[in-house]
Short mmCIF file of C-alpha atoms in Angstrom, two decimals:
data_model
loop_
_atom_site.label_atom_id
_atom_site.label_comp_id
_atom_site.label_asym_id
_atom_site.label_seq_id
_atom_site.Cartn_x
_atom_site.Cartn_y
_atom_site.Cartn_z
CA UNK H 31 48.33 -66.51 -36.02
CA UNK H 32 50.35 -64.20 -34.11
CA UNK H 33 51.12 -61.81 -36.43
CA UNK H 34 46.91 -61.91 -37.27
CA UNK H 35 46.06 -61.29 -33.42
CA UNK H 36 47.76 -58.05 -33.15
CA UNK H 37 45.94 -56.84 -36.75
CA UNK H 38 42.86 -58.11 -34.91
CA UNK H 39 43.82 -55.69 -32.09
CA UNK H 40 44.59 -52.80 -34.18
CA UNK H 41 41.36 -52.83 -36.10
CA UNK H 42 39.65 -51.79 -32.93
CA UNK H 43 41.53 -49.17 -31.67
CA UNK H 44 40.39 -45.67 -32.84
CA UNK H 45 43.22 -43.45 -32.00
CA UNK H 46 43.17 -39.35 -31.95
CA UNK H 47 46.43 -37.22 -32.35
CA UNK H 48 48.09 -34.68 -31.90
CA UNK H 49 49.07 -32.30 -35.00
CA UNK H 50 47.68 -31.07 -37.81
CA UNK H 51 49.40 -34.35 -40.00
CA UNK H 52 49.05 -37.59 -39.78
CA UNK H 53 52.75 -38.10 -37.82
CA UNK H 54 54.88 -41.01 -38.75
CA UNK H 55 53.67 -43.60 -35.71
CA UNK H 56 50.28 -42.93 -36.59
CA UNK H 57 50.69 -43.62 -40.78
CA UNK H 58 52.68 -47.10 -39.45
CA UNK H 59 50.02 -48.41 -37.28
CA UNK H 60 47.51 -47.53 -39.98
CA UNK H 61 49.88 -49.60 -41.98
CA UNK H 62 49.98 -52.11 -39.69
CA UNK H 63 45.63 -52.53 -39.56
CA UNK H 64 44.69 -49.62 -37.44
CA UNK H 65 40.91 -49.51 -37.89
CA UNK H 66 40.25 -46.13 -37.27
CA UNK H 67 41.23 -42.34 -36.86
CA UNK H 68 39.36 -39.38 -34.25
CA UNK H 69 39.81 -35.96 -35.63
CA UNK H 70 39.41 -33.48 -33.10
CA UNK H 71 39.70 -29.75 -33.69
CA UNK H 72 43.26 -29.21 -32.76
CA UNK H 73 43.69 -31.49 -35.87
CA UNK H 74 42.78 -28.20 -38.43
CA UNK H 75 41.00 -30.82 -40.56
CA UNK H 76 41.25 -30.75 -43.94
CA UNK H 77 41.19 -33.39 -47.04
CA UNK H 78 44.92 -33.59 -47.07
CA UNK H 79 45.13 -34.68 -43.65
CA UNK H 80 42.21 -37.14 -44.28
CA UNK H 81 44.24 -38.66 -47.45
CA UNK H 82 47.33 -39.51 -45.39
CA UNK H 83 45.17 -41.59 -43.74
CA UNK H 84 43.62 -43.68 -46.55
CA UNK H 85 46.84 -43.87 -48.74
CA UNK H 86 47.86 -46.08 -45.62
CA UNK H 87 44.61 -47.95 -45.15
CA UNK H 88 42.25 -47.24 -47.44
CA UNK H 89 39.32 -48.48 -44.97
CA UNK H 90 40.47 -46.23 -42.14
CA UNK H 91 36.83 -45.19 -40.30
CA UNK H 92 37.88 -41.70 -39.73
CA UNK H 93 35.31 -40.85 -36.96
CA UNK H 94 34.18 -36.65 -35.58
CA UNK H 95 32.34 -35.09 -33.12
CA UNK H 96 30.34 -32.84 -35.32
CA UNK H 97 26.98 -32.68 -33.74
CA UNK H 98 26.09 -29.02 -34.63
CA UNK H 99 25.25 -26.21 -31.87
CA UNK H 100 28.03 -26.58 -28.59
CA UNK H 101 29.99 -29.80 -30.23
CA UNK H 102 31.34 -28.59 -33.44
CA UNK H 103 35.22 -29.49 -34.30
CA UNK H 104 35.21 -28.33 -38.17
CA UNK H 105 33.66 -24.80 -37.05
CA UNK H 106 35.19 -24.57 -33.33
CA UNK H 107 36.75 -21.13 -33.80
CA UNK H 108 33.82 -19.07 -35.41
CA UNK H 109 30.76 -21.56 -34.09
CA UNK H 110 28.29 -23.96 -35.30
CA UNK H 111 26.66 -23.15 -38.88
CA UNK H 112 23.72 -25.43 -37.07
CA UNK H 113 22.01 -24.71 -33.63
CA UNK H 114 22.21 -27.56 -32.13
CA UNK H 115 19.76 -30.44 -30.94
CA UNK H 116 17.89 -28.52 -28.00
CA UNK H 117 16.80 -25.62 -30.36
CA UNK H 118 15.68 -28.24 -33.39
CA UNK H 119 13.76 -30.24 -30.42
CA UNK H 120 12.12 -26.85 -29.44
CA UNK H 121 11.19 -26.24 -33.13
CA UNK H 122 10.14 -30.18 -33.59
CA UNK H 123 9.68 -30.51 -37.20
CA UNK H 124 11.52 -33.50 -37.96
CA UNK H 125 11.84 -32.72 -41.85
CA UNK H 126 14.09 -29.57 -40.80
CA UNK H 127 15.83 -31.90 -38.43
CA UNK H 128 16.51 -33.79 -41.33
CA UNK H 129 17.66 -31.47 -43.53
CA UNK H 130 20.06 -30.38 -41.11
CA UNK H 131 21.50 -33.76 -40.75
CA UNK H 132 21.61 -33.88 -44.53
CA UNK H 133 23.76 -30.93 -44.66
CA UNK H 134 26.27 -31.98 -41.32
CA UNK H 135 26.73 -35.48 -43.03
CA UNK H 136 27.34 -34.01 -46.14
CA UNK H 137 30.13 -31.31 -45.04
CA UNK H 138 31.29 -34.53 -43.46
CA UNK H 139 31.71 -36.43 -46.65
CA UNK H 140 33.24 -33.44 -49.09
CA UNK H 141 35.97 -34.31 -46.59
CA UNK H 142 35.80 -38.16 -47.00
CA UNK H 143 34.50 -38.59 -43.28
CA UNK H 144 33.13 -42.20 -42.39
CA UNK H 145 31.70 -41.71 -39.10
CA UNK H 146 30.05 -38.91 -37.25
CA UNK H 147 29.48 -39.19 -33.72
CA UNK H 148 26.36 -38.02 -33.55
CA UNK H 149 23.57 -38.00 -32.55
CA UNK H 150 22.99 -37.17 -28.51
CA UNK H 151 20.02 -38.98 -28.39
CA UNK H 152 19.74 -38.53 -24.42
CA UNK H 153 17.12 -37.75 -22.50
CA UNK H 154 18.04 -34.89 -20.91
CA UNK H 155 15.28 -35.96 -17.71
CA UNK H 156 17.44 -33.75 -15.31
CA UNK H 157 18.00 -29.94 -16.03
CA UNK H 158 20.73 -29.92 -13.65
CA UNK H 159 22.73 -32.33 -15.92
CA UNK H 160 25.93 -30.58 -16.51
CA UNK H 161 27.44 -32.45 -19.81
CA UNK H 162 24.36 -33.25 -21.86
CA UNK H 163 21.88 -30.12 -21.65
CA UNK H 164 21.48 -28.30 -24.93
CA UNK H 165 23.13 -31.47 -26.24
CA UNK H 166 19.86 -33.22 -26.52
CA UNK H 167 16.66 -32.74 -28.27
CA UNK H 168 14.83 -32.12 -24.67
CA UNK H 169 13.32 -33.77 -21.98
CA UNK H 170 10.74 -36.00 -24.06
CA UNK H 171 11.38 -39.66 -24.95
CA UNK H 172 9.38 -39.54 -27.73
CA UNK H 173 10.53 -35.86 -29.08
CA UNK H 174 13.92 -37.41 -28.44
CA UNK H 175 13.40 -40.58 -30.51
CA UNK H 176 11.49 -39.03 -33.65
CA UNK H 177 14.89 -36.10 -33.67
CA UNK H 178 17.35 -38.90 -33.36
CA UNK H 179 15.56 -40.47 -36.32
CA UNK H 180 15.39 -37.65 -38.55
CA UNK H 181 19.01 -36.82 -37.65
CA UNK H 182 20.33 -39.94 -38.29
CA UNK H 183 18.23 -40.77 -41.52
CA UNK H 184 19.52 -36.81 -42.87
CA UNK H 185 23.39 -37.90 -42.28
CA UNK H 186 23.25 -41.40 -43.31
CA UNK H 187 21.39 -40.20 -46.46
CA UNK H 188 24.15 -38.29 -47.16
CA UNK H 189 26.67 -41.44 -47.54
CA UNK H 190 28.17 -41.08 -44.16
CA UNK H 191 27.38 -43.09 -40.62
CA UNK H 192 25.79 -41.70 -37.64
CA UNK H 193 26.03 -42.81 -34.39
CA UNK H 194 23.50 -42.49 -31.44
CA UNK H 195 24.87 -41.82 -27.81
CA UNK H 196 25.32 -42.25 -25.39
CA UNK H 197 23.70 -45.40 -24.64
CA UNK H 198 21.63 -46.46 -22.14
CA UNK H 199 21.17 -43.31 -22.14
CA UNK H 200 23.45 -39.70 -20.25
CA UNK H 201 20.48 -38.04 -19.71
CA UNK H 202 19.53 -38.34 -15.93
CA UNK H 203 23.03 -37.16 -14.73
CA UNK H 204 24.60 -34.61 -12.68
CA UNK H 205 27.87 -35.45 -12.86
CA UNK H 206 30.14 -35.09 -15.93
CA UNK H 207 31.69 -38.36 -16.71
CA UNK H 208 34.60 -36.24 -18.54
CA UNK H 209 35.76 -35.61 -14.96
CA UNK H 210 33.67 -38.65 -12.75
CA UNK H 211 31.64 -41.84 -13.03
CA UNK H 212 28.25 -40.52 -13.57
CA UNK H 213 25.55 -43.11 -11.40
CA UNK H 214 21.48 -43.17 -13.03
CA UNK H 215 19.31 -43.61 -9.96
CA UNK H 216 16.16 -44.59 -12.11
CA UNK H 217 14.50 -47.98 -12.02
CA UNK H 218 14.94 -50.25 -15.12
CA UNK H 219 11.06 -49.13 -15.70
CA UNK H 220 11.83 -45.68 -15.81
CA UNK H 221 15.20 -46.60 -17.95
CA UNK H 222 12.67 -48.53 -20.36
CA UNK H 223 10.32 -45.83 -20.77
CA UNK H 224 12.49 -42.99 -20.68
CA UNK H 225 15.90 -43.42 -22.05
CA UNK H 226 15.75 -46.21 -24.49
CA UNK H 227 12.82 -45.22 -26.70
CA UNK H 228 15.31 -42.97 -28.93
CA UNK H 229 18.29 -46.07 -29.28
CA UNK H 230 15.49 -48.10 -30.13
CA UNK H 231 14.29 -45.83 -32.69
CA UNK H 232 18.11 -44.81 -33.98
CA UNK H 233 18.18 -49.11 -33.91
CA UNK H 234 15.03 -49.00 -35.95
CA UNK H 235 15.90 -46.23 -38.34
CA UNK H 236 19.01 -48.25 -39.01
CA UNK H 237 21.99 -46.26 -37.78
CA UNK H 238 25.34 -47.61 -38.48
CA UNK H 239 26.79 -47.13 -34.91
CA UNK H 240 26.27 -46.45 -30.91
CA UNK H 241 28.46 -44.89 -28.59
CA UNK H 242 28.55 -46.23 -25.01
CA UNK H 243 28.30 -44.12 -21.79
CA UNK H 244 30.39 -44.42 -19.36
CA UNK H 245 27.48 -44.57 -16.64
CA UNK H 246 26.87 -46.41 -13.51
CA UNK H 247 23.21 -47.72 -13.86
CA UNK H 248 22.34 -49.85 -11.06
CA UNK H 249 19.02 -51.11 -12.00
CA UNK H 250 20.58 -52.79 -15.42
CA UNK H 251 24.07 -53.64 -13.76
CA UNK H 252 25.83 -52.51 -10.56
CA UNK H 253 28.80 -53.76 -10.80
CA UNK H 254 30.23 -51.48 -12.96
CA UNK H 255 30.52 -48.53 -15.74
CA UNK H 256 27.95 -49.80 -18.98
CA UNK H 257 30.96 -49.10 -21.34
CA UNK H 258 32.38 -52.36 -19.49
CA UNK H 259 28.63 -54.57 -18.77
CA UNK H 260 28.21 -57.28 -20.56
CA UNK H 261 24.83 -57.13 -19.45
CA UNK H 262 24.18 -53.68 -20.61
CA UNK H 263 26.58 -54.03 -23.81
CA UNK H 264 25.45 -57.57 -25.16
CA UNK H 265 22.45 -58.58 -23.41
CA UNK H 266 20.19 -55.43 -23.63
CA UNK H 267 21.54 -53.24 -26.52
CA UNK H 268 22.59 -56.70 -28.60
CA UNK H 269 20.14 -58.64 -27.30
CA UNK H 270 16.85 -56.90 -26.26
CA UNK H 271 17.42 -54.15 -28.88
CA UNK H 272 18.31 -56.26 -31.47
CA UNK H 273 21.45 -54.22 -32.67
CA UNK H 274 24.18 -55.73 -34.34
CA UNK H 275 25.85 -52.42 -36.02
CA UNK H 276 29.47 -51.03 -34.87
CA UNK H 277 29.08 -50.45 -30.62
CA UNK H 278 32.46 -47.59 -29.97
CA UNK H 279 33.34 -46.46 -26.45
CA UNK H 280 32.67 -42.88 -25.75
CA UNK H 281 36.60 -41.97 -25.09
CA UNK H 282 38.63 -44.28 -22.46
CA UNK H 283 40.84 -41.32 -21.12
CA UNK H 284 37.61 -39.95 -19.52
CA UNK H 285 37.79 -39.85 -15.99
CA UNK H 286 34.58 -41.73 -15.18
CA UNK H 287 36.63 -45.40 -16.33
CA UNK H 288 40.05 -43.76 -16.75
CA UNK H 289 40.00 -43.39 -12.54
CA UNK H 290 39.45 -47.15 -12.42
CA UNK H 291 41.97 -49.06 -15.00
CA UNK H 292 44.48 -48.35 -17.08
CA UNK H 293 44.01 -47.99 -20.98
CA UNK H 294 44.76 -51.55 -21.91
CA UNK H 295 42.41 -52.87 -18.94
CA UNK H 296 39.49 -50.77 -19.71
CA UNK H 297 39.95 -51.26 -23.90
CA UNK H 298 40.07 -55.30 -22.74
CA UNK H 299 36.94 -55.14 -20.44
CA UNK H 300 35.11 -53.09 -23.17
CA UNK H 301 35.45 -55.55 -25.33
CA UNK H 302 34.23 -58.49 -23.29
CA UNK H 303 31.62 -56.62 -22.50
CA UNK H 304 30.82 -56.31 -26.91
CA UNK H 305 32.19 -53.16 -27.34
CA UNK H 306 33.79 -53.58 -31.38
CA UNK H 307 35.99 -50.07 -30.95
CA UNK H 308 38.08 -48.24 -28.36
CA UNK H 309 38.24 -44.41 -28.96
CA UNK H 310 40.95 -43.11 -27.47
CA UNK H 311 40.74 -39.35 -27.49
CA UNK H 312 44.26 -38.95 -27.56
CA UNK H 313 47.51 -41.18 -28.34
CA UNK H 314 50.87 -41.48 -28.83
CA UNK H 315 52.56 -44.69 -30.64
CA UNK H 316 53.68 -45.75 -26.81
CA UNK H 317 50.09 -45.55 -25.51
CA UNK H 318 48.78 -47.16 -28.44
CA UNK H 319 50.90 -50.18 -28.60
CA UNK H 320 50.67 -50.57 -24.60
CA UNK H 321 47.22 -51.29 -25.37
CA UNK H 322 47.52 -53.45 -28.64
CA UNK H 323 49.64 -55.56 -26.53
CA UNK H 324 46.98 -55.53 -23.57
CA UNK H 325 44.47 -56.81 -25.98
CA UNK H 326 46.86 -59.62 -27.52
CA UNK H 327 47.92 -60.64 -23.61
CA UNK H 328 44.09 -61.17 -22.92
CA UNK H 329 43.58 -63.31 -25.81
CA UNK H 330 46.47 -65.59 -25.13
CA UNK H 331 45.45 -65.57 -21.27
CA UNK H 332 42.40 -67.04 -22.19
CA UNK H 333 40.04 -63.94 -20.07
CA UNK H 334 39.25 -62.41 -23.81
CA UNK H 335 37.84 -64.55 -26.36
CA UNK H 336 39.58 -64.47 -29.90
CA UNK H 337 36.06 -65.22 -31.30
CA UNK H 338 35.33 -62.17 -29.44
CA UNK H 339 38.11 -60.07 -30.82
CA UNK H 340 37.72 -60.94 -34.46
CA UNK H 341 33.56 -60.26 -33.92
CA UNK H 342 34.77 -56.77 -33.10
CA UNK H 343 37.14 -56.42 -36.02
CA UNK H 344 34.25 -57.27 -38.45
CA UNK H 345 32.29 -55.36 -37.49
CA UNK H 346 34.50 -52.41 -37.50
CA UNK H 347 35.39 -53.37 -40.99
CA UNK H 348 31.61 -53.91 -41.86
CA UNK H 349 31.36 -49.85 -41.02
CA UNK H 350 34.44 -49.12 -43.56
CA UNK H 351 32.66 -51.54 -46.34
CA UNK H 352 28.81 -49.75 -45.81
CA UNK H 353 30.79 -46.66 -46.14
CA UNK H 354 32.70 -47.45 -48.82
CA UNK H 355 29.38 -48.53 -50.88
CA UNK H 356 27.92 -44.66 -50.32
CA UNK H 357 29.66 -43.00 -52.59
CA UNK H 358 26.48 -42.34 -54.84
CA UNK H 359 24.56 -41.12 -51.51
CA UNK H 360 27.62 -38.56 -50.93
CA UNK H 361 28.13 -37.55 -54.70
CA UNK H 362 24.35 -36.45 -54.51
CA UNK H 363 24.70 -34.54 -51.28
CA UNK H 364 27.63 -32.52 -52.48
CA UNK H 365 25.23 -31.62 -55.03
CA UNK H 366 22.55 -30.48 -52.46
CA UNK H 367 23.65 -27.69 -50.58
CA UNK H 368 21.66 -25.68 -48.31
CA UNK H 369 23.68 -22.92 -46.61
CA UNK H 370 20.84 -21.33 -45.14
CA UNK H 371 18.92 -24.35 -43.13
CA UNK H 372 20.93 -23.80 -40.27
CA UNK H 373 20.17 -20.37 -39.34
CA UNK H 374 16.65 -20.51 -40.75
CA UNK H 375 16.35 -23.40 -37.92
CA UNK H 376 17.66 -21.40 -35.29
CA UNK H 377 15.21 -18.00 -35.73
CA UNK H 378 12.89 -20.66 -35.58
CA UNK H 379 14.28 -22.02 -32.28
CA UNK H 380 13.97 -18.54 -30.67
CA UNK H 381 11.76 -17.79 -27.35
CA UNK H 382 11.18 -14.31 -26.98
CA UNK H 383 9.56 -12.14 -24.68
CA UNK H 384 9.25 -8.35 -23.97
CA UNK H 385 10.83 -6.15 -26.65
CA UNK H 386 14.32 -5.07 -27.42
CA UNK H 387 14.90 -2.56 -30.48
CA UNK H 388 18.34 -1.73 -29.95
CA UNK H 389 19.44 1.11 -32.12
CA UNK H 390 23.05 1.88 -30.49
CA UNK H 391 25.64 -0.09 -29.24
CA UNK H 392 24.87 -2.37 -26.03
CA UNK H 393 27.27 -3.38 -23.10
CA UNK H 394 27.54 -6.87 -23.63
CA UNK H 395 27.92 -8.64 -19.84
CA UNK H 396 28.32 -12.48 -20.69
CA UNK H 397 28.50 -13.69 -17.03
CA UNK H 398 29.01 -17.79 -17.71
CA UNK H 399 30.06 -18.46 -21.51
CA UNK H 400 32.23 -21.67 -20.32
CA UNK H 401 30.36 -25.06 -20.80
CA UNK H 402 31.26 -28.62 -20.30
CA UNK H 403 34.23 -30.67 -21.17
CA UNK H 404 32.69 -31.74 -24.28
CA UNK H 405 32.61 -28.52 -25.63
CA UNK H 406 35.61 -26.84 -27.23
CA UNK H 407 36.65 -24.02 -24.80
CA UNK H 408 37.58 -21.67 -28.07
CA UNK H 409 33.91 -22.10 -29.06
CA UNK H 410 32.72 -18.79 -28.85
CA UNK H 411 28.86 -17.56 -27.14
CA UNK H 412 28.95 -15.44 -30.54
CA UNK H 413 25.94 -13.06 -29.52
CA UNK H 414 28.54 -10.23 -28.06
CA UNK H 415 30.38 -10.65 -32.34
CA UNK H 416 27.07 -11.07 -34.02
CA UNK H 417 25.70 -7.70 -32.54
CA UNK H 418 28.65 -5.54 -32.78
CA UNK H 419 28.65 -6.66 -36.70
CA UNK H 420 25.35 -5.03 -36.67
CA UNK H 421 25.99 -2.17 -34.09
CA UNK H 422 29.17 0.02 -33.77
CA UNK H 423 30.64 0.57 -30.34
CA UNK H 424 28.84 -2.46 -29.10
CA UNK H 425 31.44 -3.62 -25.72
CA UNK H 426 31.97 -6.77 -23.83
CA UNK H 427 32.76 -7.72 -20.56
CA UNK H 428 33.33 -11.07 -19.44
CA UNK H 429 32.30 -12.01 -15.36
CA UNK H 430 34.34 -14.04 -13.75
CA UNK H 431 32.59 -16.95 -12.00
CA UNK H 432 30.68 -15.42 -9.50
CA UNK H 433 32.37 -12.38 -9.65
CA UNK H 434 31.28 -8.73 -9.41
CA UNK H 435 29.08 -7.16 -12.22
CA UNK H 436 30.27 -4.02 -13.82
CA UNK H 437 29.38 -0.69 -13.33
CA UNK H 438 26.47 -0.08 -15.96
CA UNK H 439 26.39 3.54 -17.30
CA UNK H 440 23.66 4.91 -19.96
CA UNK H 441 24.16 2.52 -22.77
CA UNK H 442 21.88 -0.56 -22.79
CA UNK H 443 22.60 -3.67 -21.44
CA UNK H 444 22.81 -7.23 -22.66
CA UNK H 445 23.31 -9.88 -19.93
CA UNK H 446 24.53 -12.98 -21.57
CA UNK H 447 23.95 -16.31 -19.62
CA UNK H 448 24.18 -20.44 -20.22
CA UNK H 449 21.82 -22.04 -18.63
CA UNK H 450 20.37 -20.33 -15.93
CA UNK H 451 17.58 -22.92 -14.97
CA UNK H 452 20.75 -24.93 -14.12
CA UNK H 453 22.92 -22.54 -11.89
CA UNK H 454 21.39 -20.72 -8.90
CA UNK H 455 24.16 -18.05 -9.01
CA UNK H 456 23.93 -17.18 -12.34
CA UNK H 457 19.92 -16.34 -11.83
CA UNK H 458 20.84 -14.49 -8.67
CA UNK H 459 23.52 -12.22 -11.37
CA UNK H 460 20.32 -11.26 -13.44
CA UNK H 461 18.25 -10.45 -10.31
CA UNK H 462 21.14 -8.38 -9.09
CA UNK H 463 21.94 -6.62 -12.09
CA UNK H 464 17.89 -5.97 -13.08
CA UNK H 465 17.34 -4.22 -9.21
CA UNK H 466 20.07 -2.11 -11.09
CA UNK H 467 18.83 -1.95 -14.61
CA UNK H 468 15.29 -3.03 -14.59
CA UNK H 469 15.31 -2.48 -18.39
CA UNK H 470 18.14 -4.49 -19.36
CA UNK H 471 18.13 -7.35 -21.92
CA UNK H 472 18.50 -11.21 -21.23
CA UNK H 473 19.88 -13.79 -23.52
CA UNK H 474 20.12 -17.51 -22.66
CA UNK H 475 22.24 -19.50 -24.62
CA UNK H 476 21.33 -23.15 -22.87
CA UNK H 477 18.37 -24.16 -20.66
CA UNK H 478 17.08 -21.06 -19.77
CA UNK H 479 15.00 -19.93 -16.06
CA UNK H 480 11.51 -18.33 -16.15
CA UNK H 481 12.20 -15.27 -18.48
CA UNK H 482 13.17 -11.86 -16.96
CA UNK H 483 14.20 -8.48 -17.92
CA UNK H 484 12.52 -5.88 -20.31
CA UNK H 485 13.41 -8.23 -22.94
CA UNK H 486 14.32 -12.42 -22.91
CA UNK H 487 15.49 -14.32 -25.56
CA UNK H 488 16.30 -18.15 -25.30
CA UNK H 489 18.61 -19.33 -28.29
CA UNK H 490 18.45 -22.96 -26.77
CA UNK H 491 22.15 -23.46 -27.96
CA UNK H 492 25.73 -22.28 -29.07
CA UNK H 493 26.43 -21.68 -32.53
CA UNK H 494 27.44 -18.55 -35.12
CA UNK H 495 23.57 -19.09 -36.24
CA UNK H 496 22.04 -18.83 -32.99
CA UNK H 497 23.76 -15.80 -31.72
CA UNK H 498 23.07 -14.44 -35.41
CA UNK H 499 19.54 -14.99 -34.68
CA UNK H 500 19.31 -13.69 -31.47
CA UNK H 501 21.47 -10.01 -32.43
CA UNK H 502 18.39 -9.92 -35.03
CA UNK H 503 15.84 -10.01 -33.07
CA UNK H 504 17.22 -7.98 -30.85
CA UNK H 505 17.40 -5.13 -33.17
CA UNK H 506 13.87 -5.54 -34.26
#
C-alpha cells in the first residue's frame, strides 16, 4: 500500500524544470509515476526533449502555456504567429477563432503535447486588471463564452486538450496574483452572470481540463484562495457546473498562495479542496519529493482522504488515456496547415483611425513594452522589427518607466504604448509628446485609451502578426 500511496502522489504533481533536457531526477520520478511535465520556454522545446519524457512514462501529460498573442512559450523570442484572444474577441467570428485553435493545438501535437493551458476564458470586467487584459476575449460574458468555445472545440479537434482558466473567473482583478492574492468584490449574482457563463460553456463544449485561480472571492467563500475551497472547487465547479474533467492549479509558487503555505501545504489543501493536479512552475528533485511526502503524511494523518487522492490520480490518468485515443484527430491536423490564419486574424483585429503613409524611416518611441508576469519578458512588442523590415533607417528608443521622452527631430514619429486605457502616465506620455509633435503616430498594443494622434492604431495584442499588421497599415 505504501509503496502505491506515493505513486498516487506522484501522479498529481506536474513539475516544470530547469534545462533544455529532461535531467536525471526528473526521468526517475517520471519513472517512479510522475503524472505530468510543464514546459516553459527556457525549456527550448523540441520533440527530443518531449521523448525523454514518454520513454519514462509513456502517459506523461506534458502540459504548455501556448495561448497565442502575449503567452506564447514555443514562439517567445520572435512573438506569437497568433494575436491573441482580445484581438479575435474584437473580430468575433467564432469560425476564425476556431481555426486558430485548430492550428495552436495542432503545432502542439507535431510535438506530442497533451495539454494546452489555454484558454483565458476571463472576463476581463475591469480594464485596470493588470494580469489578464489582452489575455481575454473582452469584457462580454457572452463574447467570452462563444470564443472560449470555438477555441477549445479548434484545439481539442486537433487531438490535444484545452483547458479553460482561470476559474471562477481572473477577470475583475487589479492585483496580479503572480505577485499577491487577488480579492473579487462582486456579489455571487454578478459572479453568476458575469464570470461563469464562459466555464459553463468550455464545461458544455466538453473541454478536457480547468485551471484554478488563485482568487479571494468572498461572495462564494471567504475563507480562503478558490485554488484551496472546497466550496468553490467541488461544490460549484463539480457540483453546480457539472464538471468532472481534470481540475490543475494555476502554479503553487505564485505569490497569491505561495505567501500563505509552503508547497506541500498548499498541493495538500488543493487537493481537499478537488483539485486532481499541482503545477508547480518550477522544481528540483528536493522540492518535489518534499511535497510527495507532504501528500503521503496527509493521507496517513487522516486530514486527506486516500479516496480523495486516488480520485485525483484517475482523473489525471483519464487526461493521458483521452489523449492517447486522439491520435487520428492529430494525424489529420498535421495534415491541415494554415500558416496564414494568424495574421489574416490580426489585420482583421486592427482599429484604425487618421492616416499614416509612412514612406521613410520612423523614430520608433515604445514608452511601456513590459507586461505582466505571465508574459515572457523576451517577448518582443515587434512593431519597432516589423517596420524597419519594411523601412530602412527606421530607430528605436525605449522610455524608461516614466522617464523623459526623447528629443524628436524631422523624421516621423511612432509612439508605441500597452495599454494606455490602463495607465494614467502612459496617456499623459502621448499628450506630452503630441503638444510636441501633433502629427505623430500612435500604436496600442493592449487595451487602448480614446484614440489620439494624426494616426491610431489598436493591435489589441502582442504577437509577430500583430505588429506585422500594424507596420502595414501604417505604410498604406
Amino acid at each position: 500500500m505504501s509503496g502505491d500511496l506515493y505513486r498516487l502522489a506522484m501522479t498529481v504533481l506536474h513539475p516544470g524544470f530547469e534545462g533544455t533536457s529532461a535531467p536525471d531526477w526528473l526521468r526517475r520520478a517520471l519513472g517512479e509515476g510522475l503524472g505530468g511535465v510543464v514546459l516553459f520556454a527556457r525549456n527550448a522545446i523540441n520533440e527530443p526533449l518531449i521523448r525523454q519524457f514518454r520513454a519514462e512514462n509513456p502517459g506523461t501529460v506534458v502540459a504548455i502555456d501556448e495561448e497565442g498573442g502575449t503567452v506564447t512559450r514555443l514562439e517567445v523570442m520572435a512573438g506569437s504567429s497568433f494575436p491573441g484572444n482580445r484581438a479575435l474577441g474584437v473580430v468575433d467570428d467564432v469560425e476564425l477563432t476556431e481555426q486558430v485553435g485548430r492550428q495552436i493545438g495542432r503545432m502542439l501535437a507535431d510535438l506530442d503535447i497533451t495539454l494546452n493551458y489555454a484558454p483565458s476564458a476571463d472576463v476581463n470586467a475591469d480594464p485596470a486588471n493588470p494580469v489578464i487584459g489582452v489575455r481575454s476575449f473582452g469584457p462580454d460574458p457572452g463574447l467570452v463564452a462563444r470564443h472560449t468555445v470555438a477555441y477549445v472545440n479548434g484545439v481539442q479537434g486537433a487531438g490535444v486538450a484545452a483547458c479553460a482558466k482561470h476559474f471562477p473567473g481572473h477577470g475583475d482583478t487589479v492585483t496580479d496574483s503572480h505577485l499577491a492574492l487577488p480579492t473579487v468584490h462582486a456579489s455571487r449574482e454578478v459572479l453568476i452572470e458575469r464570470d461563469l457563463p464562459p466555464f459553463r460553456a468550455a464545461i458544455g463544449a466538453g473541454v478536457r481540463s480547468i485551471m484554478s485561480g488563485h482568487l479571494l472571492v468572498p461572495a462564494l467563500d471567504p475563507s480562503g484562495p478558490a485554488t484551496l475551497s472546497r466550496t468553490v472547487m467541488t461544490e460549484l465547479l463539480r457540483g453546480e457546473l457539472g464538471f468532472d474533467g481534470m481540475l490543475v492549479t494555476d502554479a503553487i509558487e505564485m505569490r497569491a498562495v505561495a505567501a500563505m503555505y509552503g508547497p506541500g501545504e498548499i498541493a495538500v489543501r488543493a487537493l481537499s479542496a478537488g483539485v486532481d493536479a499541482i503545477c508547480v512552475g518550477l522544481s528540483t528533485e528536493d522540492s518535489l519529493r518534499e511535497i510527495r511526502d507532504a501528500i503521503v503524511a496527509a493521507v496517513r494523518e487522516g486530514t486527506l482522504p486516500e479516496e480523495r487522492l486516488a480520485e485525483a490520480a484517475t482523473r489525471v490518468r483519464a487526461l493521458s488515456t483521452w489523449y492517447a485515443g486522439q491520435s487520428a484527430l492529430r494525424e489529420r491536423a498535421h495534415e491541415d496547415v494554415d500558416e496564414g490564419v494568424g495574421l489574416r486574424a490580426a489585420r482583421a483585429a486592427l482599429t484604425t483611425t487618421g492616416k499614416a503613409g509612412l514612406d521613410r524611416g520612423p523614430l520608433v518611441v515604445e514608452v511601456n513594452t513590459r507586461h505582466n508576469k505571465a508574459v515572457d519578458p523576451a517577448t518582443p512588442t515587434g512593431i519597432t522589427a516589423a517596420l524597419a523590415a519594411l523601412l530602412p533607417n527606421t530607430a528605436r528608443v525605449q522610455m524608461d518607466p516614466e522617464g523623459e521622452l526623447p528629443v524628436f527631430d524631422d523624421r516621423p514619429v511612432v509612439l508605441v504604448v500597452h495599454d494606455a486605457a490602463r495607465h494614467a502616465w502612459v496617456r499623459d506620455t502621448v499628450a506630452k509628446a503630441l503638444a510636441i509633435r501633433p502629427d505623430l503616430i500612435v500604436v496600442d498594443t493592449g487595451v487602448p485609451a480614446p484614440p489620439e494622434g494624426a494616426a491610431h492604431i489598436a493591435t489589441h495584442g502582442i504577437s509577430r502578426v500583430s505588429a506585422l499588421a500594424a507596420a502595414e497599415w501604417l505604410l498604406r
